[in-house]
mmCIF file of C-alpha atoms in Angstrom:
data_model
loop_
_atom_site.group_PDB
_atom_site.id
_atom_site.type_symbol
_atom_site.label_atom_id
_atom_site.label_comp_id
_atom_site.label_asym_id
_atom_site.label_seq_id
_atom_site.Cartn_x
_atom_site.Cartn_y
_atom_site.Cartn_z
ATOM 1 C CA MET A 134 28.687 -152.107 -71.985
ATOM 2 C CA SER A 135 25.357 -152.424 -73.893
ATOM 3 C CA ARG A 136 23.760 -149.560 -75.789
ATOM 4 C CA SER A 137 20.634 -149.595 -73.731
ATOM 5 C CA SER A 138 22.940 -149.142 -70.626
ATOM 6 C CA LYS A 139 24.841 -146.079 -71.955
ATOM 7 C CA GLU A 140 21.636 -144.513 -72.975
ATOM 8 C CA LYS A 141 20.148 -144.709 -69.687
ATOM 9 C CA ARG A 142 23.166 -143.229 -67.759
ATOM 10 C CA GLU A 143 23.379 -140.249 -70.299
ATOM 11 C CA ARG A 144 19.635 -139.717 -69.883
ATOM 12 C CA VAL A 145 20.003 -139.392 -66.041
ATOM 13 C CA ARG A 146 23.302 -137.839 -64.855
ATOM 14 C CA VAL A 147 24.949 -135.565 -62.481
ATOM 15 C CA GLN A 148 26.730 -132.565 -63.167
ATOM 16 C CA VAL A 149 29.398 -130.965 -60.633
ATOM 17 C CA ASP A 150 30.380 -127.409 -60.513
ATOM 18 C CA ARG A 151 31.713 -124.905 -57.957
ATOM 19 C CA PHE A 152 27.903 -124.061 -57.007
ATOM 20 C CA GLY A 153 26.994 -127.836 -56.162
ATOM 21 C CA LYS A 154 25.592 -130.950 -57.971
ATOM 22 C CA ARG A 155 22.656 -130.852 -60.417
ATOM 23 C CA LEU A 156 20.650 -133.790 -61.338
ATOM 24 C CA ILE A 157 19.731 -133.936 -64.871
ATOM 25 C CA VAL A 158 16.912 -135.974 -66.183
ATOM 26 C CA ASP A 159 15.932 -136.047 -69.878
ATOM 27 C CA GLU A 160 17.766 -132.688 -70.286
ATOM 28 C CA THR A 161 15.834 -130.874 -67.471
ATOM 29 C CA PHE A 162 17.174 -129.666 -64.149
ATOM 30 C CA ALA A 163 15.664 -132.010 -61.792
ATOM 31 C CA SER A 164 17.466 -131.301 -58.226
ATOM 32 C CA PHE A 165 20.213 -129.410 -56.939
ATOM 33 C CA TYR A 166 22.371 -130.209 -53.896
ATOM 34 C CA ARG A 167 24.789 -128.025 -51.824
ATOM 35 C CA PRO A 168 26.436 -130.062 -48.889
ATOM 36 C CA GLU A 169 26.649 -126.673 -46.730
ATOM 37 C CA THR A 170 22.849 -126.105 -46.725
ATOM 38 C CA PRO A 171 19.352 -127.553 -47.427
ATOM 39 C CA ALA A 172 18.502 -124.329 -49.371
ATOM 40 C CA THR A 173 18.555 -124.511 -53.164
ATOM 41 C CA GLY A 174 18.351 -120.609 -53.957
ATOM 42 C CA CYS A 175 15.760 -121.685 -56.524
ATOM 43 C CA VAL A 176 12.407 -123.613 -57.236
ATOM 44 C CA TRP A 177 12.833 -126.299 -54.785
ATOM 45 C CA ASP A 178 12.785 -123.826 -52.106
ATOM 46 C CA ALA A 179 9.329 -122.467 -53.400
ATOM 47 C CA LEU A 180 8.393 -126.077 -53.189
ATOM 48 C CA ALA A 181 9.185 -126.565 -49.498
ATOM 49 C CA ALA A 182 8.299 -123.196 -48.244
ATOM 50 C CA PRO A 183 4.674 -123.735 -47.654
ATOM 51 C CA ILE A 184 5.237 -125.978 -44.635
ATOM 52 C CA LEU A 185 5.888 -122.894 -42.766
ATOM 53 C CA ALA A 186 2.387 -122.077 -43.022
ATOM 54 C CA LEU A 187 1.461 -124.991 -40.863
ATOM 55 C CA ALA A 188 2.135 -124.938 -37.273
ATOM 56 C CA PRO A 189 5.126 -126.772 -36.071
ATOM 57 C CA GLU A 190 2.916 -129.747 -34.366
ATOM 58 C CA ARG A 191 0.933 -129.805 -37.714
ATOM 59 C CA ARG A 192 4.081 -130.935 -39.743
ATOM 60 C CA ARG A 193 3.870 -134.535 -39.185
ATOM 61 C CA ARG A 194 3.619 -136.386 -42.199
ATOM 62 C CA VAL A 195 4.717 -135.250 -45.734
ATOM 63 C CA LEU A 196 4.061 -136.870 -48.968
ATOM 64 C CA LEU A 197 6.505 -135.925 -52.065
ATOM 65 C CA LEU A 198 5.498 -137.069 -55.633
ATOM 66 C CA GLY A 199 8.437 -136.509 -58.031
ATOM 67 C CA LEU A 200 11.303 -137.119 -55.267
ATOM 68 C CA GLY A 201 13.924 -136.551 -57.937
ATOM 69 C CA GLY A 202 17.378 -136.272 -56.087
ATOM 70 C CA GLY A 203 15.588 -135.083 -52.883
ATOM 71 C CA SER A 204 16.080 -131.241 -52.990
ATOM 72 C CA VAL A 205 12.556 -130.647 -51.648
ATOM 73 C CA ALA A 206 12.819 -133.722 -49.252
ATOM 74 C CA ARG A 207 16.145 -132.228 -47.732
ATOM 75 C CA LEU A 208 14.231 -128.907 -47.023
ATOM 76 C CA VAL A 209 11.416 -130.375 -45.606
ATOM 77 C CA ARG A 210 13.635 -132.742 -43.377
ATOM 78 C CA ALA A 211 15.098 -129.409 -42.132
ATOM 79 C CA LEU A 212 12.103 -127.559 -41.367
ATOM 80 C CA ALA A 213 10.251 -130.433 -40.090
ATOM 81 C CA PRO A 214 12.693 -132.742 -38.188
ATOM 82 C CA GLU A 215 10.326 -134.970 -36.558
ATOM 83 C CA ALA A 216 8.055 -135.707 -39.664
ATOM 84 C CA ASP A 217 7.434 -138.713 -41.464
ATOM 85 C CA LEU A 218 8.371 -138.389 -45.040
ATOM 86 C CA VAL A 219 7.202 -140.535 -48.134
ATOM 87 C CA GLY A 220 8.972 -139.834 -51.143
ATOM 88 C CA VAL A 221 7.922 -141.106 -54.748
ATOM 89 C CA GLU A 222 9.816 -141.551 -57.688
ATOM 90 C CA LEU A 223 9.186 -143.279 -60.850
ATOM 91 C CA ASP A 224 12.643 -143.636 -62.106
ATOM 92 C CA ALA A 225 15.113 -146.175 -60.214
ATOM 93 C CA GLU A 226 17.857 -144.663 -61.880
ATOM 94 C CA VAL A 227 17.144 -141.309 -60.505
ATOM 95 C CA VAL A 228 16.787 -142.809 -56.782
ATOM 96 C CA ARG A 229 20.218 -144.654 -57.287
ATOM 97 C CA LEU A 230 22.197 -141.188 -58.171
ATOM 98 C CA ALA A 231 20.301 -139.696 -55.485
ATOM 99 C CA ARG A 232 21.849 -142.347 -52.993
ATOM 100 C CA ALA A 233 24.949 -142.033 -54.586
ATOM 101 C CA HIS A 234 25.392 -138.439 -54.829
ATOM 102 C CA PHE A 235 22.922 -136.216 -53.112
ATOM 103 C CA GLY A 236 22.951 -137.974 -49.612
ATOM 104 C CA LEU A 237 19.264 -139.095 -50.092
ATOM 105 C CA ASP A 238 19.623 -142.041 -47.411
ATOM 106 C CA ASP A 239 20.480 -139.334 -44.826
ATOM 107 C CA LEU A 240 17.048 -137.909 -45.000
ATOM 108 C CA ASP A 241 15.147 -140.753 -43.117
ATOM 109 C CA LEU A 242 12.404 -140.805 -45.444
ATOM 110 C CA GLU A 243 10.548 -143.810 -47.036
ATOM 111 C CA VAL A 244 11.285 -144.127 -50.791
ATOM 112 C CA ARG A 245 8.796 -145.663 -53.151
ATOM 113 C CA VAL A 246 9.954 -146.598 -56.520
ATOM 114 C CA GLU A 247 6.385 -146.417 -58.014
ATOM 115 C CA ASP A 248 4.320 -144.363 -60.437
ATOM 116 C CA ALA A 249 2.604 -141.609 -58.499
ATOM 117 C CA LEU A 250 -0.863 -141.907 -59.817
ATOM 118 C CA ALA A 251 -0.753 -145.615 -58.587
ATOM 119 C CA VAL A 252 0.230 -144.335 -55.257
ATOM 120 C CA LEU A 253 -2.370 -142.027 -54.889
ATOM 121 C CA ARG A 254 -4.934 -144.303 -55.750
ATOM 122 C CA GLY A 255 -3.470 -147.002 -53.162
ATOM 123 C CA GLU A 256 -2.517 -144.840 -50.473
ATOM 124 C CA THR A 257 -4.688 -144.868 -47.228
ATOM 125 C CA ARG A 258 -2.443 -142.649 -44.585
ATOM 126 C CA ARG A 259 -3.234 -138.987 -44.445
ATOM 127 C CA PHE A 260 -0.774 -136.224 -44.782
ATOM 128 C CA ASP A 261 -0.360 -132.566 -43.519
ATOM 129 C CA LEU A 262 1.269 -131.618 -46.843
ATOM 130 C CA VAL A 263 1.236 -133.202 -50.215
ATOM 131 C CA VAL A 264 4.029 -131.788 -52.631
ATOM 132 C CA GLU A 265 3.130 -132.484 -56.409
ATOM 133 C CA ASP A 266 6.075 -132.168 -58.643
ATOM 134 C CA VAL A 267 5.660 -134.710 -61.364
ATOM 135 C CA PHE A 268 6.722 -133.924 -65.151
ATOM 136 C CA VAL A 269 7.161 -136.020 -68.181
ATOM 137 C CA GLY A 270 8.875 -135.288 -71.480
ATOM 138 C CA ARG A 271 12.297 -133.925 -72.269
ATOM 139 C CA GLY A 272 13.849 -130.691 -72.328
ATOM 140 C CA ASP A 273 11.857 -127.538 -73.269
ATOM 141 C CA ALA A 274 8.850 -130.023 -73.885
ATOM 142 C CA VAL A 275 8.506 -131.045 -70.241
ATOM 143 C CA HIS A 276 4.697 -131.117 -69.175
ATOM 144 C CA LYS A 277 2.449 -132.637 -66.715
ATOM 145 C CA PRO A 278 1.245 -136.481 -67.223
ATOM 146 C CA ASP A 279 -2.212 -136.675 -68.659
ATOM 147 C CA TRP A 280 -3.671 -137.481 -65.200
ATOM 148 C CA LEU A 281 -2.778 -134.012 -63.763
ATOM 149 C CA PRO A 282 -4.597 -131.756 -62.824
ATOM 150 C CA HIS A 283 -7.407 -134.444 -63.036
ATOM 151 C CA PRO A 284 -7.837 -136.933 -61.344
ATOM 152 C CA GLY A 285 -4.173 -136.833 -59.807
ATOM 153 C CA LEU A 286 -4.920 -133.383 -57.669
ATOM 154 C CA ASP A 287 -8.507 -134.807 -56.652
ATOM 155 C CA LEU A 288 -6.919 -137.756 -55.312
ATOM 156 C CA ALA A 289 -4.047 -135.857 -53.675
ATOM 157 C CA ALA A 290 -6.788 -133.589 -52.038
ATOM 158 C CA GLY A 291 -8.314 -136.577 -50.678
ATOM 159 C CA LEU A 292 -5.259 -137.821 -48.838
ATOM 160 C CA LEU A 293 -5.013 -134.537 -46.709
ATOM 161 C CA ALA A 294 -5.561 -134.288 -43.071
ATOM 162 C CA PRO A 295 -7.992 -131.646 -42.177
ATOM 163 C CA GLY A 296 -6.274 -128.304 -42.504
ATOM 164 C CA GLY A 297 -3.421 -129.698 -44.682
ATOM 165 C CA LEU A 298 -1.810 -128.116 -47.829
ATOM 166 C CA LEU A 299 -1.553 -129.330 -51.436
ATOM 167 C CA VAL A 300 1.476 -127.966 -53.324
ATOM 168 C CA SER A 301 1.617 -128.330 -57.003
ATOM 169 C CA ASN A 302 4.791 -127.103 -59.268
ATOM 170 C CA ALA A 303 3.286 -126.109 -62.860
ATOM 171 C CA LEU A 304 4.806 -124.738 -66.312
ATOM 172 C CA ASP A 305 2.389 -124.232 -69.268
ATOM 173 C CA GLU A 306 -0.311 -126.132 -67.210
ATOM 174 C CA ALA A 307 -0.614 -123.460 -64.448
ATOM 175 C CA PRO A 308 -4.183 -122.140 -65.665
ATOM 176 C CA SER A 309 -5.611 -125.499 -65.452
ATOM 177 C CA VAL A 310 -3.820 -126.631 -62.250
ATOM 178 C CA ALA A 311 -5.178 -123.271 -60.708
ATOM 179 C CA ALA A 312 -8.590 -123.787 -61.863
ATOM 180 C CA ALA A 313 -8.351 -127.504 -60.417
ATOM 181 C CA LEU A 314 -7.220 -126.124 -57.128
ATOM 182 C CA ASN A 315 -9.513 -123.008 -56.680
ATOM 183 C CA SER A 316 -12.369 -125.300 -57.205
ATOM 184 C CA ARG A 317 -11.475 -127.376 -54.358
ATOM 185 C CA PHE A 318 -9.991 -125.196 -51.768
ATOM 186 C CA PRO A 319 -11.056 -122.179 -50.072
ATOM 187 C CA GLY A 320 -7.507 -120.701 -49.986
ATOM 188 C CA LEU A 321 -5.030 -120.637 -52.794
ATOM 189 C CA LEU A 322 -1.581 -118.859 -53.208
ATOM 190 C CA ARG A 323 0.896 -118.768 -56.087
ATOM 191 C CA ILE A 324 4.686 -118.702 -55.790
ATOM 192 C CA GLU A 325 6.965 -117.376 -58.262
ATOM 193 C CA VAL A 326 10.595 -117.785 -58.388
ATOM 194 C CA ASP A 327 12.824 -115.275 -60.154
ATOM 195 C CA GLU A 328 14.305 -116.212 -63.569
ATOM 196 C CA TYR A 329 12.122 -119.487 -63.665
ATOM 197 C CA ASP A 330 8.857 -120.029 -65.579
ATOM 198 C CA ASN A 331 7.729 -122.203 -62.703
ATOM 199 C CA ARG A 332 4.256 -121.553 -60.797
ATOM 200 C CA ILE A 333 4.324 -123.012 -57.530
ATOM 201 C CA PHE A 334 0.582 -123.413 -56.315
ATOM 202 C CA VAL A 335 -0.468 -123.700 -52.511
ATOM 203 C CA ALA A 336 -3.731 -124.761 -51.557
ATOM 204 C CA GLY A 337 -5.419 -125.253 -48.253
ATOM 205 C CA PRO A 338 -7.817 -123.766 -45.983
ATOM 206 C CA ALA A 339 -9.267 -119.919 -46.007
ATOM 207 C CA THR A 340 -6.380 -118.870 -43.420
ATOM 208 C CA LEU A 341 -3.779 -119.286 -46.000
ATOM 209 C CA ASP A 342 -2.151 -116.065 -46.609
ATOM 210 C CA ALA A 343 0.680 -114.788 -49.016
ATOM 211 C CA ARG A 344 1.617 -112.062 -46.764
ATOM 212 C CA GLY A 345 1.963 -114.655 -43.594
ATOM 213 C CA LEU A 346 4.036 -117.151 -45.437
ATOM 214 C CA ARG A 347 6.366 -114.682 -46.815
ATOM 215 C CA ALA A 348 6.868 -113.432 -43.190
ATOM 216 C CA ALA A 349 7.344 -117.007 -42.061
ATOM 217 C CA VAL A 350 10.005 -117.384 -45.119
ATOM 218 C CA VAL A 351 11.800 -114.323 -44.058
ATOM 219 C CA ALA A 352 11.889 -115.246 -40.352
ATOM 220 C CA ASP A 353 13.132 -118.751 -40.932
ATOM 221 C CA PRO A 354 17.021 -119.015 -40.826
ATOM 222 C CA ILE A 355 17.229 -121.739 -43.650
ATOM 223 C CA LEU A 356 14.972 -119.981 -46.177
ATOM 224 C CA SER A 357 15.511 -116.440 -45.190
ATOM 225 C CA ASP A 358 18.014 -115.852 -48.177
ATOM 226 C CA SER A 359 15.469 -117.368 -50.568
ATOM 227 C CA ALA A 360 12.892 -114.732 -49.851
ATOM 228 C CA ARG A 361 14.574 -112.016 -52.324
ATOM 229 C CA ILE A 362 13.779 -114.535 -55.245
ATOM 230 C CA LEU A 363 10.337 -115.722 -54.386
ATOM 231 C CA ARG A 364 7.024 -113.742 -55.047
ATOM 232 C CA PHE A 365 3.867 -114.754 -53.038
ATOM 233 C CA ARG A 366 0.391 -113.962 -54.324
ATOM 234 C CA ASP A 367 -2.884 -114.579 -52.893
ATOM 235 C CA TRP A 368 -4.953 -116.443 -55.501
ATOM 236 C CA ARG A 369 -8.663 -116.476 -54.355
ATOM 237 C CA ARG A 370 -11.817 -116.075 -56.312
ATOM 238 C CA THR A 371 -12.081 -112.226 -55.054
ATOM 239 C CA GLY A 372 -8.988 -111.585 -56.934
ATOM 240 C CA SER A 373 -5.006 -111.626 -56.216
ATOM 241 C CA ARG A 374 -2.386 -109.704 -54.433
ATOM 242 C CA THR A 375 1.367 -110.053 -55.102
ATOM 243 C CA VAL A 376 3.651 -109.564 -51.880
ATOM 244 C CA GLY A 377 7.124 -109.444 -53.104
#
């Protein structure tokens, strides 16, 4: 075994315990898998939940940037069984482990092992939902690449079908992500997850509503248990309101 191969395997690895399987990438918690349910009980539920703000007939095509082990893809597939899913992941080793350990090939999605920015620049299809979950770096130093929020979120917004939603997962860059989305969309929500620093922004039409999305999550048989850990906030120019 060469040193480079050993380093790569250690950088991307699977941890298994009684709760489920975790994909660890560069010492960050990148995906979670429980065979008995697509729900994760953590951040990925917040990333998938916004699809419930779309009418069922509007859940037709979804683009996932930062596929990882497929935690969001698995939830979206459960919530939108007929949707065309496209997942973009830069790291081929991540995709290999996702296929081997996380049931990625069971999700009937188009997997593209490419740079997300290149996909945004080259894609011509329109999507009802785009989920941006792209980070670089290692451990506590993880951050957005330099093309986010601009031009990445601008390009992603350009791929939305009318009335579509753009979701972005942010950490330290939350203020700049919020500003970028607030300048482009009439509707903007923020979802917080108990015990996590992530801020999930959901941008779309003016009809987007924190109370309505929370009600949809509570009513959904897959995500209802996750409602207790999610906090929804309207984030419009007129102010904000938290719905717990």
